[in-house]
Short mmCIF file of C-alpha atoms and ligand atoms in Angstrom, two decimals:
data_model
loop_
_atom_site.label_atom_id
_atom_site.label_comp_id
_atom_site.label_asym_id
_atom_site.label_seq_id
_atom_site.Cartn_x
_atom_site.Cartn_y
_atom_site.Cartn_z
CA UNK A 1 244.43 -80.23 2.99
CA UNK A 2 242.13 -78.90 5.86
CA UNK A 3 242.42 -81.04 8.92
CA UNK A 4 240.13 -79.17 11.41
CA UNK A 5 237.24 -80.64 13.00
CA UNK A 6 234.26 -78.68 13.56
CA UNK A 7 232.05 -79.36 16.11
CA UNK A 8 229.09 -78.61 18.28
CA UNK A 9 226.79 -80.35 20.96
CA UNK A 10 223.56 -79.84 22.68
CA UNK A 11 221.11 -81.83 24.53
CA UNK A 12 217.33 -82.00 24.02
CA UNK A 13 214.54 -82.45 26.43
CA UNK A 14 211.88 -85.21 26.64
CA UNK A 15 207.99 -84.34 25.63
CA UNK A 16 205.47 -85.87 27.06
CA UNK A 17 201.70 -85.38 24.98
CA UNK A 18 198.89 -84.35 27.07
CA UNK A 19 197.13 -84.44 23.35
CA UNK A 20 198.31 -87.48 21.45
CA UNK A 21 199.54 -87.68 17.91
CA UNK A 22 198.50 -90.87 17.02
CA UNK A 23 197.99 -91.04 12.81
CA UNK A 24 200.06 -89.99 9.66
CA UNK A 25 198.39 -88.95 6.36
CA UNK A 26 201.64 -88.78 4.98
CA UNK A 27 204.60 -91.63 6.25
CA UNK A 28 207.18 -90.81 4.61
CA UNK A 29 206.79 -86.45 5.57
CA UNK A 30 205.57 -88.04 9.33
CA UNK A 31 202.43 -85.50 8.87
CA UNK A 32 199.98 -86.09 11.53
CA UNK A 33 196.16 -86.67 10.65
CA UNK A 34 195.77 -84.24 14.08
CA UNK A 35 197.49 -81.55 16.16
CA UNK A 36 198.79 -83.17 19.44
CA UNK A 37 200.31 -80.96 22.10
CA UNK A 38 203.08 -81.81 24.79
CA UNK A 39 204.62 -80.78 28.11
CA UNK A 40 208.53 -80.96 27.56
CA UNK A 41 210.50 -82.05 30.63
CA UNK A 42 213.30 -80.97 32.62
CA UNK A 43 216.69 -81.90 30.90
CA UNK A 44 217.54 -82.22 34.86
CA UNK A 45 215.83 -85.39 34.57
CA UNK A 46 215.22 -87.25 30.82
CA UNK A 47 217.36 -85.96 27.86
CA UNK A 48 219.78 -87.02 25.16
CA UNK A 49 223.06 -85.14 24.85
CA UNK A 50 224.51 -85.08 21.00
CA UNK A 51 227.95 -83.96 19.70
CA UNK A 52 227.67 -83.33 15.82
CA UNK A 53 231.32 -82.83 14.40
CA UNK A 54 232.42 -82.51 10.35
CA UNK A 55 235.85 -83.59 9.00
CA UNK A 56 237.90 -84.31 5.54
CA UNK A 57 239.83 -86.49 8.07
CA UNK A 58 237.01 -88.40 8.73
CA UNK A 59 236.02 -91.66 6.52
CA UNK A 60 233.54 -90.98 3.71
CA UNK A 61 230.37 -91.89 5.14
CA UNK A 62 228.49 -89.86 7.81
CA UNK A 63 228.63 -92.07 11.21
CA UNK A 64 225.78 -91.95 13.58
CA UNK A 65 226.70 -93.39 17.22
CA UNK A 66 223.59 -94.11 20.02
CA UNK A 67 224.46 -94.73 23.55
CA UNK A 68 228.18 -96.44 22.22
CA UNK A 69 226.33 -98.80 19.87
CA UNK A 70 227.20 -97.55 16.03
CA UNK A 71 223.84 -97.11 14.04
CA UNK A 72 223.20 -97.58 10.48
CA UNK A 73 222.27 -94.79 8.92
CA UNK A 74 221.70 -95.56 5.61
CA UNK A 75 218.76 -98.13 6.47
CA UNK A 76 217.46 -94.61 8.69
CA UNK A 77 215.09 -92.96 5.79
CA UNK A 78 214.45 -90.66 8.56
CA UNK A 79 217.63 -89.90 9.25
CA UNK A 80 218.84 -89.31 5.77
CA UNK A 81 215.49 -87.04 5.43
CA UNK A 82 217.24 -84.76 8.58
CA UNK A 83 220.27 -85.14 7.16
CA UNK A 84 219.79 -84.29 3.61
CA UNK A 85 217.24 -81.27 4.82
CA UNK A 86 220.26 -79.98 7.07
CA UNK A 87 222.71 -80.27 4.58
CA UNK A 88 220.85 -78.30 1.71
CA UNK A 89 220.84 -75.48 3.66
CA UNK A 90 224.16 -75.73 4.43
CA UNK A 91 224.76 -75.57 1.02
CA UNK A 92 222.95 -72.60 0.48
CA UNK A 93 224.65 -70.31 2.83
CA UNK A 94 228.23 -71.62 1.80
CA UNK A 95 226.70 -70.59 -1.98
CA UNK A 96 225.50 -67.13 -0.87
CA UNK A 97 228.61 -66.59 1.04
CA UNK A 98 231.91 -68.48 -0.72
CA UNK A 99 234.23 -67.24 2.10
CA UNK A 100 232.16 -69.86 4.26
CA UNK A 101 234.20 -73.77 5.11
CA UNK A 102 232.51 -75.63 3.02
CA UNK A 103 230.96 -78.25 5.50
CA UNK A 104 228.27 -79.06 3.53
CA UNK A 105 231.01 -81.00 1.68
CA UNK A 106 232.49 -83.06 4.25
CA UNK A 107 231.53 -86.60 6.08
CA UNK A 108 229.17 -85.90 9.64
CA UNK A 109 230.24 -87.72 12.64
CA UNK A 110 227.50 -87.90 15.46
CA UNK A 111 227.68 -88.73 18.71
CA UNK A 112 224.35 -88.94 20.98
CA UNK A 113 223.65 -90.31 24.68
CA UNK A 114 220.60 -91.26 26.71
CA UNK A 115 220.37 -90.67 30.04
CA UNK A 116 217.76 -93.14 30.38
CA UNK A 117 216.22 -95.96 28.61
CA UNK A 118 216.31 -96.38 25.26
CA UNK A 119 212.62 -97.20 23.19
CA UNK A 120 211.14 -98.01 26.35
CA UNK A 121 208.37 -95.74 25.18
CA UNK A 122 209.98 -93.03 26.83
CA UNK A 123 210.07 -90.58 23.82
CA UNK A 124 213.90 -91.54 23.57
CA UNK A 125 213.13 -90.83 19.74
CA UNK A 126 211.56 -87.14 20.19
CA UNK A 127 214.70 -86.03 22.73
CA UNK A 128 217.25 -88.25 19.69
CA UNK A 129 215.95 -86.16 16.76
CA UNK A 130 215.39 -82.77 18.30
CA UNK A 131 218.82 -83.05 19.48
CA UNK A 132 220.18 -84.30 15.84
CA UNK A 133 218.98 -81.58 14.54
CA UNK A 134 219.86 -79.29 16.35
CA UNK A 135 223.41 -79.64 16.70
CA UNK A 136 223.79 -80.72 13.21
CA UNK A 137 222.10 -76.93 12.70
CA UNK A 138 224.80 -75.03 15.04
CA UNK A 139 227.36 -77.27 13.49
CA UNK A 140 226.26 -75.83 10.33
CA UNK A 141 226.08 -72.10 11.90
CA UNK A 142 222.13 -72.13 10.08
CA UNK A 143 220.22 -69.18 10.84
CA UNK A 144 216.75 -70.98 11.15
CA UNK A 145 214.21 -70.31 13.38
CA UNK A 146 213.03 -73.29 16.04
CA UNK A 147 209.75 -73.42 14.07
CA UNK A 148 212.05 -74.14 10.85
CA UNK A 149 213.96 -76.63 13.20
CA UNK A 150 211.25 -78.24 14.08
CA UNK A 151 209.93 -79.03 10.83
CA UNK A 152 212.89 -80.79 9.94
CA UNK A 153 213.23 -82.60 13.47
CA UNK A 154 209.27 -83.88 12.52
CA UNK A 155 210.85 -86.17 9.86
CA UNK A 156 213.05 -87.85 11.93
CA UNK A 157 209.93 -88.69 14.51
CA UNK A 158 206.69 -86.58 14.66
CA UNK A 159 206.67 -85.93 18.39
CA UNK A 160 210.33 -84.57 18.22
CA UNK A 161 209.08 -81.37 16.50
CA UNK A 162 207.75 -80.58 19.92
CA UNK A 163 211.26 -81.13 21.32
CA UNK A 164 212.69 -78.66 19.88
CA UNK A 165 210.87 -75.86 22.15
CA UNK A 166 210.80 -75.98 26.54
CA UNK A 167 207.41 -75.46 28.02
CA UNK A 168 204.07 -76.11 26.47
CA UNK A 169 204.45 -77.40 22.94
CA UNK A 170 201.74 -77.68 19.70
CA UNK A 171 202.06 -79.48 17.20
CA UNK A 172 200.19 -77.84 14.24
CA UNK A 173 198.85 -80.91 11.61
CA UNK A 174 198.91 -78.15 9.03
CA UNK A 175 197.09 -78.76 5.75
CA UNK A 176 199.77 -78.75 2.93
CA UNK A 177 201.12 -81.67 1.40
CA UNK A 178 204.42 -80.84 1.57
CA UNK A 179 204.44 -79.93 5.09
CA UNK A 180 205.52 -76.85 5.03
CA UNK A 181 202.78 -75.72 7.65
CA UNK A 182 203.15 -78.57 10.16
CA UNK A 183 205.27 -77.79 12.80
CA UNK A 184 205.44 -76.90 16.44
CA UNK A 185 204.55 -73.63 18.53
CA UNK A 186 205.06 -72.58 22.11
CA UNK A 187 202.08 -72.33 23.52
CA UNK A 188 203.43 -70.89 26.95
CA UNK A 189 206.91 -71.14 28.43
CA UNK A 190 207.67 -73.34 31.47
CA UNK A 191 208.19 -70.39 33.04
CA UNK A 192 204.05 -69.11 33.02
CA UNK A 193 202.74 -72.42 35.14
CA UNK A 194 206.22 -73.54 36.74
CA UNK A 195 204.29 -75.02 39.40
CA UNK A 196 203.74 -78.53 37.40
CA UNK A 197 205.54 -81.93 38.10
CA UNK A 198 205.19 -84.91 36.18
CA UNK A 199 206.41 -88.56 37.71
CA UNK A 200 207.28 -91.31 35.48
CA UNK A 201 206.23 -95.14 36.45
CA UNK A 202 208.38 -97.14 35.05
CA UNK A 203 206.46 -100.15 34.58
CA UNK A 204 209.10 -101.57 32.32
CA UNK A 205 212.03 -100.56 29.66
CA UNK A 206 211.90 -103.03 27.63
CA UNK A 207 211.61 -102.51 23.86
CA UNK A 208 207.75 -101.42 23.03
CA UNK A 209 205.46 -104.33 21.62
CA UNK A 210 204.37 -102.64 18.22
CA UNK A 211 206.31 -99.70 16.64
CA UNK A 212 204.55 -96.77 16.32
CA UNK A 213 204.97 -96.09 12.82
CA UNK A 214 203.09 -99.49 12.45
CA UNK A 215 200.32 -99.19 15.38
CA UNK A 216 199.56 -95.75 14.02
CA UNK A 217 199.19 -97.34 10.29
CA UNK A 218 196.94 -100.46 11.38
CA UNK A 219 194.62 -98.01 13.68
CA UNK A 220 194.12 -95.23 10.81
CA UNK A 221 193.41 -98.13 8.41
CA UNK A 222 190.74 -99.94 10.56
CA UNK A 223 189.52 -98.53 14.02
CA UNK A 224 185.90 -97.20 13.11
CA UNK A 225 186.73 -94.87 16.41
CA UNK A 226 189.62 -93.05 14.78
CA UNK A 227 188.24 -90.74 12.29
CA UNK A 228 185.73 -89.08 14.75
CA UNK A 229 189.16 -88.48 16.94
CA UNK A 230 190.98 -86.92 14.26
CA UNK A 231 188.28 -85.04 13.08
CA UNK A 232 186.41 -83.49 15.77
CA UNK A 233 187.57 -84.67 19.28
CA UNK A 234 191.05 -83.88 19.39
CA UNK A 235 190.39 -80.19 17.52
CA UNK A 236 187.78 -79.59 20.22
CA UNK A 237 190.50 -80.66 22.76
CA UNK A 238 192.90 -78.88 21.29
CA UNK A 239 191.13 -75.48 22.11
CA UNK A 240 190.14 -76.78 25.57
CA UNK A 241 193.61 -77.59 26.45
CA UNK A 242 195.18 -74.41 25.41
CA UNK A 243 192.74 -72.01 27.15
CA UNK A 244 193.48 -74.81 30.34
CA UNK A 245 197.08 -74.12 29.92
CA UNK A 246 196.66 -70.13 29.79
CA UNK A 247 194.23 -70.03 32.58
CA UNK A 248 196.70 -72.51 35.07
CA UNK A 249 193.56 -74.70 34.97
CA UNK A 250 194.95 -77.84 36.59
CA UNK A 251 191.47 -79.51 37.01
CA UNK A 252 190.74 -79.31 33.33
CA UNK A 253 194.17 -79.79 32.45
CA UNK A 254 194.35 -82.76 33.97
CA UNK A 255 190.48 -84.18 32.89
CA UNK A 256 191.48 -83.54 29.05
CA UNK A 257 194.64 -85.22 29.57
CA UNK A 258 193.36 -88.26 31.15
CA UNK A 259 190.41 -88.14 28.58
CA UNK A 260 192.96 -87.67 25.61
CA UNK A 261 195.14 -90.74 26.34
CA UNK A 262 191.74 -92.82 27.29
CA UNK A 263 190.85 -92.08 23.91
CA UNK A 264 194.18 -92.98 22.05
CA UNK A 265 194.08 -96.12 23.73
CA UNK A 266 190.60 -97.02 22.70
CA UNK A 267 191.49 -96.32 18.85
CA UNK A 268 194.04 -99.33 19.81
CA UNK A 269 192.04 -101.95 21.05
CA UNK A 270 189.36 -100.63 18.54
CA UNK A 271 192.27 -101.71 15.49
CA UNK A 272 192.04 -104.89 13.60
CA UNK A 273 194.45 -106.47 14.70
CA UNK A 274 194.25 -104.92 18.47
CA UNK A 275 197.16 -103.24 19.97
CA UNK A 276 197.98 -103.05 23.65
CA UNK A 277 199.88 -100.90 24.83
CA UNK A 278 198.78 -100.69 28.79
CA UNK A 279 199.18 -103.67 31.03
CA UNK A 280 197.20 -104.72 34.18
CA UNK A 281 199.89 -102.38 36.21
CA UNK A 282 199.00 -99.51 34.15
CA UNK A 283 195.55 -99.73 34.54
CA UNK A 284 196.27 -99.91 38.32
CA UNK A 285 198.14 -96.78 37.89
CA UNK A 286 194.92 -95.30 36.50
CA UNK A 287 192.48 -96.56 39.62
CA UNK A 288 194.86 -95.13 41.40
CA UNK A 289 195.12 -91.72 40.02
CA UNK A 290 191.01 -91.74 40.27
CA UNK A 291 190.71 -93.20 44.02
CA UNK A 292 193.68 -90.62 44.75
CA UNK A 293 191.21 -87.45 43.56
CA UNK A 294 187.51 -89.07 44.50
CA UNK A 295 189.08 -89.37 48.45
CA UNK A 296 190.88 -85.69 47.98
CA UNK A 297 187.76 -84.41 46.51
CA UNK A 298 189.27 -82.46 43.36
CA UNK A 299 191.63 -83.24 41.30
CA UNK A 300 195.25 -83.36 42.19
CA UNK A 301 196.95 -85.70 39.77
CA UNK A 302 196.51 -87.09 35.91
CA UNK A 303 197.86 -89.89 33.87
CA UNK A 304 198.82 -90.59 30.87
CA UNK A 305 200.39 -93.35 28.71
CA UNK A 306 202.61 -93.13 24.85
CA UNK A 307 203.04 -96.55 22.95
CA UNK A 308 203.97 -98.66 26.35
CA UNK A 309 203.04 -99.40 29.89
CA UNK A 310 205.04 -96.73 31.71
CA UNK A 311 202.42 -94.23 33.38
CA UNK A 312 203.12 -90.63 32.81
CA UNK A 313 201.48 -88.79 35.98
CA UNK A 314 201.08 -85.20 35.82
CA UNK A 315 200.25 -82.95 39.23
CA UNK A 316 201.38 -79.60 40.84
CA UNK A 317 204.13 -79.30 43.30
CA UNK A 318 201.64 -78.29 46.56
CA UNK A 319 200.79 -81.69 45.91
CA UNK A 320 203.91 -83.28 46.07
CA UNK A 321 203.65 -84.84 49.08
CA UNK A 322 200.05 -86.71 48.57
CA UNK A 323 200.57 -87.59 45.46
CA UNK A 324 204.21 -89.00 44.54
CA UNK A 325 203.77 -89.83 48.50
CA UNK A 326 200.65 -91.95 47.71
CA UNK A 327 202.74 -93.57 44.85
CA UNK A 328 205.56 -94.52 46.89
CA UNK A 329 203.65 -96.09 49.48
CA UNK A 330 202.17 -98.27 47.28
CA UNK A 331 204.93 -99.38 44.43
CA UNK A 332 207.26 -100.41 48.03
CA UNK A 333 204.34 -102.30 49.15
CA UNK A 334 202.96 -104.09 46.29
CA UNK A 335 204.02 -106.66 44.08
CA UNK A 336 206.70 -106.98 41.44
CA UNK A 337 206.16 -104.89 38.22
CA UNK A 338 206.69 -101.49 39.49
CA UNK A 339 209.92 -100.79 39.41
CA UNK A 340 211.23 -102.18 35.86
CA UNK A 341 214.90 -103.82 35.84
CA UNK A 342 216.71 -100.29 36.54
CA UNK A 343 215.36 -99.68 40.31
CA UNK A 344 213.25 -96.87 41.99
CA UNK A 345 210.51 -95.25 39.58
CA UNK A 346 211.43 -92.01 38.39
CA UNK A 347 210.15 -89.19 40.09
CA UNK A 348 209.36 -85.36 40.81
CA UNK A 349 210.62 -84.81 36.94
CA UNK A 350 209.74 -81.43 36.74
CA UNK A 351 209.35 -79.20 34.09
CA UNK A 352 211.97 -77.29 33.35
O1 PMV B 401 207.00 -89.70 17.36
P1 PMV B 401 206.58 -91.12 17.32
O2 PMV B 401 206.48 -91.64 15.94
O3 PMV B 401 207.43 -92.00 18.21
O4 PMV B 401 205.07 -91.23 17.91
C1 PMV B 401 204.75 -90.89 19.23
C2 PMV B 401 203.34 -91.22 19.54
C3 PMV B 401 202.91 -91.04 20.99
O5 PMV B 401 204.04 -90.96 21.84
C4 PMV B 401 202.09 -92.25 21.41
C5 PMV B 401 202.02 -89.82 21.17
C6 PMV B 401 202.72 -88.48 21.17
O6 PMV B 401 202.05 -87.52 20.79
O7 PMV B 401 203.88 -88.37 21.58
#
């Protein structure tokens, strides 16, 4: 019998939303009730590495291994959805072509590693899935586009469609019900506004307080703020944010941004039950940020904040200095909190 292994690896970038997906109108498909849109980092600084390898040496059941810990994939809908998705297509080519190993056939053994915090709110799940995907994908040799990628990464978490692509990501809601239409588009490459940084507070790893999956259930099903979001806010956003992006608007970048994840937040509290997400520190992160631009008199820096308390603060490298400067000066100086149980805040994570 056929003892090779085959084998392939990649790593996957973090995204960070500067328009928030917050809402599915379809769980089990993870289809968004709004477009959301994301900067992805450098994979200098945040990304997961994953090794995807196929065996008939291997023992019947596909093996999925996080950070050393062995997961278990069968209680993973999502990752049976990627895994299934991959597979079939797999199948396909190996039917269109019989010559083809016929990997679609054997057990999947993958391998994947943080190089940072794990569900700390850190979009460890958007970097995990894209990079799933996408080396189960080369594994399989499959011919599909990064917009056909991404679709499939969206099952395994929304955001980590927008993974999948570097630069300026959006995440198209799409109307269909099978989700054939929701998936994620460059907007611009890294390359057109190469000039933008983005600093992560650390505020604290430690597991997030209410999944997202849930938080994002409870707020569609009873903030009375949410369906004016979906509906008209974040579309008008959407538009404002893209022409910001082509134009190397930083100003209005960074006023929709700020704006955007205000808004999220409010459809939180605004839930029945309320969810919190930001802490006293993060709201100290966001005086700061305003304090930083009233004394500067425009505006050099913007935060923002996922499902947790780590600040996300976006700015351009001539202002380096002021603003991760300002930052510094004042995590040393202040009181516990700032720099979570792993150290320094992470900083100058630039886009790649
Ligand atoms: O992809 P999920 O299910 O982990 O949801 C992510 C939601 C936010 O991070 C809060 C917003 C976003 O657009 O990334």
């Amino acid at each position: 019998s056929d003892c090779t292994i085959y084998r392939a690896s990649t790593t996957a970038p973090v995204n960070i939303a500067v328009i928030k997906y917050w809402g599915k109108r379809n769980a089990t498909l993870n289809l968004p009730t709004n477009s959301s849109l994301s900067v992805t980092l450098s994979q200098r600084s945040l990304r997961t590495l994953t090794t995807a390898s196929c065996s008939a040496t291997y023992p019947a059941a596909d093996s999925l291994t996080l950070n050393g810990k062995p997961q278990d994939i069968q209680s993973s809908k999502r990752t049976i959805a990627c895994l299934s998705n991959l597979r079939s297509l797999r199948r396909a080519l190996e039917e269109a072509d019989p010559s083809l190993p016929k990997l679609s056939t054997l057990p999947l053994r993958i391998v994947s590693e943080n190089n940072f915090p794990t569900a700390a709110g850190l979009a460890s799940s958007a970097a995990g899935f894209a990079a799933l995907v996408r080396a189960v994908a080369d594994l399989y040799r499959l011919p599909q586009s990064p917009r056909d990628i991404s679709r499939i990464a969206r099952q395994g978490s929304g955001s980590a469609c927008r993974s999948v692509m570097g630069g300026y990501v959006a995440w198209r809601a799409g109307t269909l019900a099978d989700g054939s239409d929701s998936l994620a588009e460059e907007v611009a490459p890294a390359s057109h506004w190469p000039e933008m940084r983005a600093m992560i507070l650390v505020v604290s790893a430690e597991k997030k307080d209410v999944p997202s999956t849930d938080g994002m259930q409870t707020t569609v099903a009873t903030s009375s703020l949410f369906a004016t979001r979906a509906a008209s806010v974040v579309p008008e956003r959407m538009a404002a944010m893209e022409a910001a992006i082509r134009n190397k608007d930083f100003p209005a970048f960074a006023e929709i941004t700020m704006r955007d994840s205000n808004s999220f937040h409010a459809t939180c509290l605004d839930s029945w039950p309320p969810i919190f997400y930001m802490n006293d520190i993060s709201r100290a992160a966001i005086r700061l940020v305003h304090d930083i631009n009233c004394a500067v008199g425009r505006t050099v820096c913007a935060y923002t904040f996922d499902a947790g308390p780590n600040a996300v603060i976006y700015y351009l490298e001539k202002d380096s200095e002021l603003v991760a400067g300002t930052f510094k000066a004042i995590l040393s100086s202040s009181a516990d909190g700032w720099d979570g149980p792993f150290g320094e805040p992470l900083k100058n994570i630039t886009s790649p």
